[in-house]
PDB file of C-alpha atoms in Angstrom:
ATOM      1  CA  UNK A   1     -28.422  31.759  21.648  1.00  0.00           C
ATOM      2  CA  UNK A   2     -29.300  27.668  20.660  1.00  0.00           C
ATOM      3  CA  UNK A   3     -29.588  25.525  22.663  1.00  0.00           C
ATOM      4  CA  UNK A   4     -27.578  22.253  22.625  1.00  0.00           C
ATOM      5  CA  UNK A   5     -27.801  19.136  24.878  1.00  0.00           C
ATOM      6  CA  UNK A   6     -24.748  17.567  23.797  1.00  0.00           C
ATOM      7  CA  UNK A   7     -21.742  18.161  21.145  1.00  0.00           C
ATOM      8  CA  UNK A   8     -18.818  15.697  20.869  1.00  0.00           C
ATOM      9  CA  UNK A   9     -15.580  16.699  20.324  1.00  0.00           C
ATOM     10  CA  UNK A  10     -12.889  14.080  18.755  1.00  0.00           C
ATOM     11  CA  UNK A  11     -10.004  14.332  20.435  1.00  0.00           C
ATOM     12  CA  UNK A  12      -8.206  11.556  18.512  1.00  0.00           C
ATOM     13  CA  UNK A  13      -8.811  10.487  15.039  1.00  0.00           C
ATOM     14  CA  UNK A  14      -6.621   7.537  15.315  1.00  0.00           C
ATOM     15  CA  UNK A  15      -9.092   6.759  18.700  1.00  0.00           C
ATOM     16  CA  UNK A  16     -12.313   7.617  18.169  1.00  0.00           C
ATOM     17  CA  UNK A  17     -13.786   5.719  20.732  1.00  0.00           C
ATOM     18  CA  UNK A  18     -12.173   8.172  23.228  1.00  0.00           C
ATOM     19  CA  UNK A  19     -15.204  11.196  22.888  1.00  0.00           C
ATOM     20  CA  UNK A  20     -15.274  14.114  24.988  1.00  0.00           C
ATOM     21  CA  UNK A  21     -18.893  14.919  25.894  1.00  0.00           C
ATOM     22  CA  UNK A  22     -19.531  18.785  26.481  1.00  0.00           C
ATOM     23  CA  UNK A  23     -22.927  18.974  28.565  1.00  0.00           C
ATOM     24  CA  UNK A  24     -24.389  22.149  28.144  1.00  0.00           C
ATOM     25  CA  UNK A  25     -28.014  23.997  28.315  1.00  0.00           C
ATOM     26  CA  UNK A  26     -27.312  27.121  26.298  1.00  0.00           C
ATOM     27  CA  UNK A  27     -24.917  27.637  24.034  1.00  0.00           C
ATOM     28  CA  UNK A  28     -23.534  30.548  22.376  1.00  0.00           C
ATOM     29  CA  UNK A  29     -20.448  30.864  20.483  1.00  0.00           C
ATOM     30  CA  UNK A  30     -18.911  33.521  22.790  1.00  0.00           C
ATOM     31  CA  UNK A  31     -17.819  29.768  24.659  1.00  0.00           C
ATOM     32  CA  UNK A  32     -16.122  28.861  22.275  1.00  0.00           C
ATOM     33  CA  UNK A  33     -14.633  31.958  20.443  1.00  0.00           C
ATOM     34  CA  UNK A  34     -13.243  35.148  22.702  1.00  0.00           C
ATOM     35  CA  UNK A  35     -15.341  37.168  19.677  1.00  0.00           C
ATOM     36  CA  UNK A  36     -18.111  36.743  18.246  1.00  0.00           C
ATOM     37  CA  UNK A  37     -18.027  38.867  15.789  1.00  0.00           C
ATOM     38  CA  UNK A  38     -14.185  38.170  14.401  1.00  0.00           C
ATOM     39  CA  UNK A  39     -13.103  35.708  12.264  1.00  0.00           C
ATOM     40  CA  UNK A  40     -10.610  33.143  14.089  1.00  0.00           C
ATOM     41  CA  UNK A  41      -6.863  33.703  12.659  1.00  0.00           C
ATOM     42  CA  UNK A  42      -5.755  29.505  11.642  1.00  0.00           C
ATOM     43  CA  UNK A  43      -2.527  28.193  13.348  1.00  0.00           C
ATOM     44  CA  UNK A  44       0.779  28.790  12.643  1.00  0.00           C
ATOM     45  CA  UNK A  45       0.953  25.075  11.625  1.00  0.00           C
ATOM     46  CA  UNK A  46      -1.672  25.179   8.656  1.00  0.00           C
ATOM     47  CA  UNK A  47       0.811  26.812   6.294  1.00  0.00           C
ATOM     48  CA  UNK A  48       2.228  23.183   6.051  1.00  0.00           C
ATOM     49  CA  UNK A  49      -1.427  22.064   5.017  1.00  0.00           C
ATOM     50  CA  UNK A  50      -2.455  20.979   1.517  1.00  0.00           C
ATOM     51  CA  UNK A  51      -5.015  23.310   1.222  1.00  0.00           C
ATOM     52  CA  UNK A  52      -7.537  21.121   0.517  1.00  0.00           C
ATOM     53  CA  UNK A  53      -7.466  20.027   4.042  1.00  0.00           C
ATOM     54  CA  UNK A  54      -7.567  23.343   5.485  1.00  0.00           C
ATOM     55  CA  UNK A  55     -10.536  24.138   7.307  1.00  0.00           C
ATOM     56  CA  UNK A  56     -12.999  26.419   5.564  1.00  0.00           C
ATOM     57  CA  UNK A  57     -13.669  30.125   7.263  1.00  0.00           C
ATOM     58  CA  UNK A  58     -16.737  29.825   9.526  1.00  0.00           C
ATOM     59  CA  UNK A  59     -19.767  32.131   9.932  1.00  0.00           C
ATOM     60  CA  UNK A  60     -18.879  34.501  12.841  1.00  0.00           C
ATOM     61  CA  UNK A  61     -22.211  34.640  13.150  1.00  0.00           C
ATOM     62  CA  UNK A  62     -23.270  30.819  13.177  1.00  0.00           C
ATOM     63  CA  UNK A  63     -22.557  29.171  16.657  1.00  0.00           C
ATOM     64  CA  UNK A  64     -22.764  25.939  14.786  1.00  0.00           C
ATOM     65  CA  UNK A  65     -20.332  27.020  11.934  1.00  0.00           C
ATOM     66  CA  UNK A  66     -17.587  28.108  14.819  1.00  0.00           C
ATOM     67  CA  UNK A  67     -18.411  24.803  16.225  1.00  0.00           C
ATOM     68  CA  UNK A  68     -17.482  22.774  13.443  1.00  0.00           C
ATOM     69  CA  UNK A  69     -14.587  25.200  12.397  1.00  0.00           C
ATOM     70  CA  UNK A  70     -12.746  24.389  16.080  1.00  0.00           C
ATOM     71  CA  UNK A  71     -13.782  20.998  15.737  1.00  0.00           C
ATOM     72  CA  UNK A  72     -11.837  21.029  11.854  1.00  0.00           C
ATOM     73  CA  UNK A  73      -9.052  23.122  13.605  1.00  0.00           C
ATOM     74  CA  UNK A  74      -8.507  20.374  16.352  1.00  0.00           C
ATOM     75  CA  UNK A  75      -8.556  17.576  13.488  1.00  0.00           C
ATOM     76  CA  UNK A  76      -5.737  19.287  11.149  1.00  0.00           C
ATOM     77  CA  UNK A  77      -3.855  20.328  13.750  1.00  0.00           C
ATOM     78  CA  UNK A  78      -3.534  16.773  14.925  1.00  0.00           C
ATOM     79  CA  UNK A  79      -3.243  15.348  11.637  1.00  0.00           C
ATOM     80  CA  UNK A  80      -0.090  17.832  11.106  1.00  0.00           C
ATOM     81  CA  UNK A  81       1.395  16.483  14.563  1.00  0.00           C
ATOM     82  CA  UNK A  82       0.949  12.754  13.129  1.00  0.00           C
ATOM     83  CA  UNK A  83       2.426  13.666  10.128  1.00  0.00           C
ATOM     84  CA  UNK A  84       5.338  15.254  11.830  1.00  0.00           C
ATOM     85  CA  UNK A  85       5.319  11.991  13.905  1.00  0.00           C
ATOM     86  CA  UNK A  86       5.623   9.663  10.814  1.00  0.00           C
ATOM     87  CA  UNK A  87       8.324  12.203   9.314  1.00  0.00           C
ATOM     88  CA  UNK A  88       9.851  11.344  12.782  1.00  0.00           C
ATOM     89  CA  UNK A  89       9.012   7.814  12.746  1.00  0.00           C
ATOM     90  CA  UNK A  90      10.374   7.371   9.159  1.00  0.00           C
ATOM     91  CA  UNK A  91      13.778   8.692   9.930  1.00  0.00           C
ATOM     92  CA  UNK A  92      14.583   6.600  13.045  1.00  0.00           C
ATOM     93  CA  UNK A  93      13.363   3.533  10.820  1.00  0.00           C
ATOM     94  CA  UNK A  94      15.762   4.648   8.335  1.00  0.00           C
ATOM     95  CA  UNK A  95      18.855   5.315  10.796  1.00  0.00           C
ATOM     96  CA  UNK A  96      17.959   1.667  12.875  1.00  0.00           C
ATOM     97  CA  UNK A  97      18.201  -0.046   9.047  1.00  0.00           C
ATOM     98  CA  UNK A  98      21.398   1.881   8.840  1.00  0.00           C
ATOM     99  CA  UNK A  99      22.640   0.266  12.366  1.00  0.00           C
ATOM    100  CA  UNK A 100      21.365  -2.964  11.531  1.00  0.00           C
ATOM    101  CA  UNK A 101      23.639  -3.028   8.240  1.00  0.00           C
ATOM    102  CA  UNK A 102      26.633  -1.604   9.988  1.00  0.00           C
ATOM    103  CA  UNK A 103      26.147  -4.503  13.102  1.00  0.00           C
ATOM    104  CA  UNK A 104      25.915  -7.152  10.059  1.00  0.00           C
ATOM    105  CA  UNK A 105      28.979  -6.117   8.613  1.00  0.00           C
ATOM    106  CA  UNK A 106      30.692  -6.071  11.792  1.00  0.00           C
ATOM    107  CA  UNK A 107      29.383  -9.915  12.372  1.00  0.00           C
ATOM    108  CA  UNK A 108      30.418 -10.906   8.798  1.00  0.00           C
ATOM    109  CA  UNK A 109      33.700  -9.516   9.536  1.00  0.00           C
ATOM    110  CA  UNK A 110      34.087 -11.053  12.945  1.00  0.00           C
ATOM    111  CA  UNK A 111      33.010 -14.514  11.815  1.00  0.00           C
ATOM    112  CA  UNK A 112      35.773 -14.231   8.894  1.00  0.00           C
ATOM    113  CA  UNK A 113      38.563 -13.388  11.524  1.00  0.00           C
ATOM    114  CA  UNK A 114      37.429 -16.022  13.823  1.00  0.00           C
ATOM    115  CA  UNK A 115      37.528 -18.861  10.514  1.00  0.00           C
ATOM    116  CA  UNK A 116      41.442 -17.206   9.999  1.00  0.00           C
ATOM    117  CA  UNK A 117      42.207 -17.672  13.483  1.00  0.00           C
ATOM    118  CA  UNK A 118      40.792 -21.518  13.798  1.00  0.00           C
ATOM    119  CA  UNK A 119      42.485 -21.874   9.862  1.00  0.00           C
ATOM    120  CA  UNK A 120      45.989 -20.260  11.658  1.00  0.00           C
ATOM    121  CA  UNK A 121      45.107 -22.122  14.955  1.00  0.00           C
ATOM    122  CA  UNK A 122      45.144 -25.756  13.002  1.00  0.00           C
ATOM    123  CA  UNK A 123      48.010 -24.767  10.594  1.00  0.00           C
ATOM    124  CA  UNK A 124      50.427 -23.825  13.961  1.00  0.00           C
ATOM    125  CA  UNK A 125      49.030 -27.192  15.307  1.00  0.00           C
ATOM    126  CA  UNK A 126      50.195 -29.282  12.368  1.00  0.00           C
ATOM    127  CA  UNK A 127      53.597 -27.203  12.669  1.00  0.00           C
ATOM    128  CA  UNK A 128      54.130 -28.238  16.266  1.00  0.00           C
ATOM    129  CA  UNK A 129      53.609 -31.861  15.364  1.00  0.00           C
ATOM    130  CA  UNK A 130      55.574 -31.717  12.593  1.00  0.00           C
ATOM    131  CA  UNK A 131      58.298 -30.100  14.721  1.00  0.00           C
ATOM    132  CA  UNK A 132      57.702 -33.148  17.342  1.00  0.00           C
ATOM    133  CA  UNK A 133      57.653 -35.503  15.125  1.00  0.00           C
ATOM    134  CA  UNK A 134      61.121 -34.111  13.236  1.00  0.00           C
ATOM    135  CA  UNK A 135      62.596 -33.931  16.652  1.00  0.00           C
ATOM    136  CA  UNK A 136      61.776 -37.517  17.224  1.00  0.00           C
ATOM    137  CA  UNK A 137      63.649 -38.658  14.152  1.00  0.00           C
ATOM    138  CA  UNK A 138      66.483 -37.212  15.379  1.00  0.00           C
ATOM    139  CA  UNK A 139      66.586 -38.800  18.273  1.00  0.00           C
ATOM    140  CA  UNK A 140      66.119 -42.294  17.161  1.00  0.00           C
ATOM    141  CA  UNK A 141      69.060 -41.365  14.566  1.00  0.00           C
ATOM    142  CA  UNK A 142      71.009 -39.919  17.516  1.00  0.00           C
ATOM    143  CA  UNK A 143      71.323 -36.578  16.619  1.00  0.00           C
ATOM    144  CA  UNK A 144      71.119 -34.214  19.033  1.00  0.00           C
ATOM    145  CA  UNK A 145      67.791 -32.072  19.422  1.00  0.00           C
ATOM    146  CA  UNK A 146      68.701 -28.379  19.381  1.00  0.00           C
TER     147      UNK A 146
END
């Protein structure tokens, strides 16, 4: 058995300031693993990790080695989770970019339609004024207006 006064476990790679303190007067490897004689099995998420990032198997007889291993496992699991979140965020960014492009295309089309509408409304106003002018001229010469 080893005596350790404090051991800090970093819960989050990003938030290093948030540290949990584990106070123990006497600490044995059994507190951190169920079977001290067996080598722990890595989590399934480790299959996604590059070999250089996978934790090395600990010495089952050394509690310090086991503690380092479990700390590394926690960090590796957090890394895998962050990578998955990054992939999801990238997919969301791509989706938002597509949506933005669609919205811009719709806006351009609406602006084009508004310009065409205004042009046609102006042309219609010109035709109405021309009709009224022709009706006045017909009235001045004494011809009936239809």
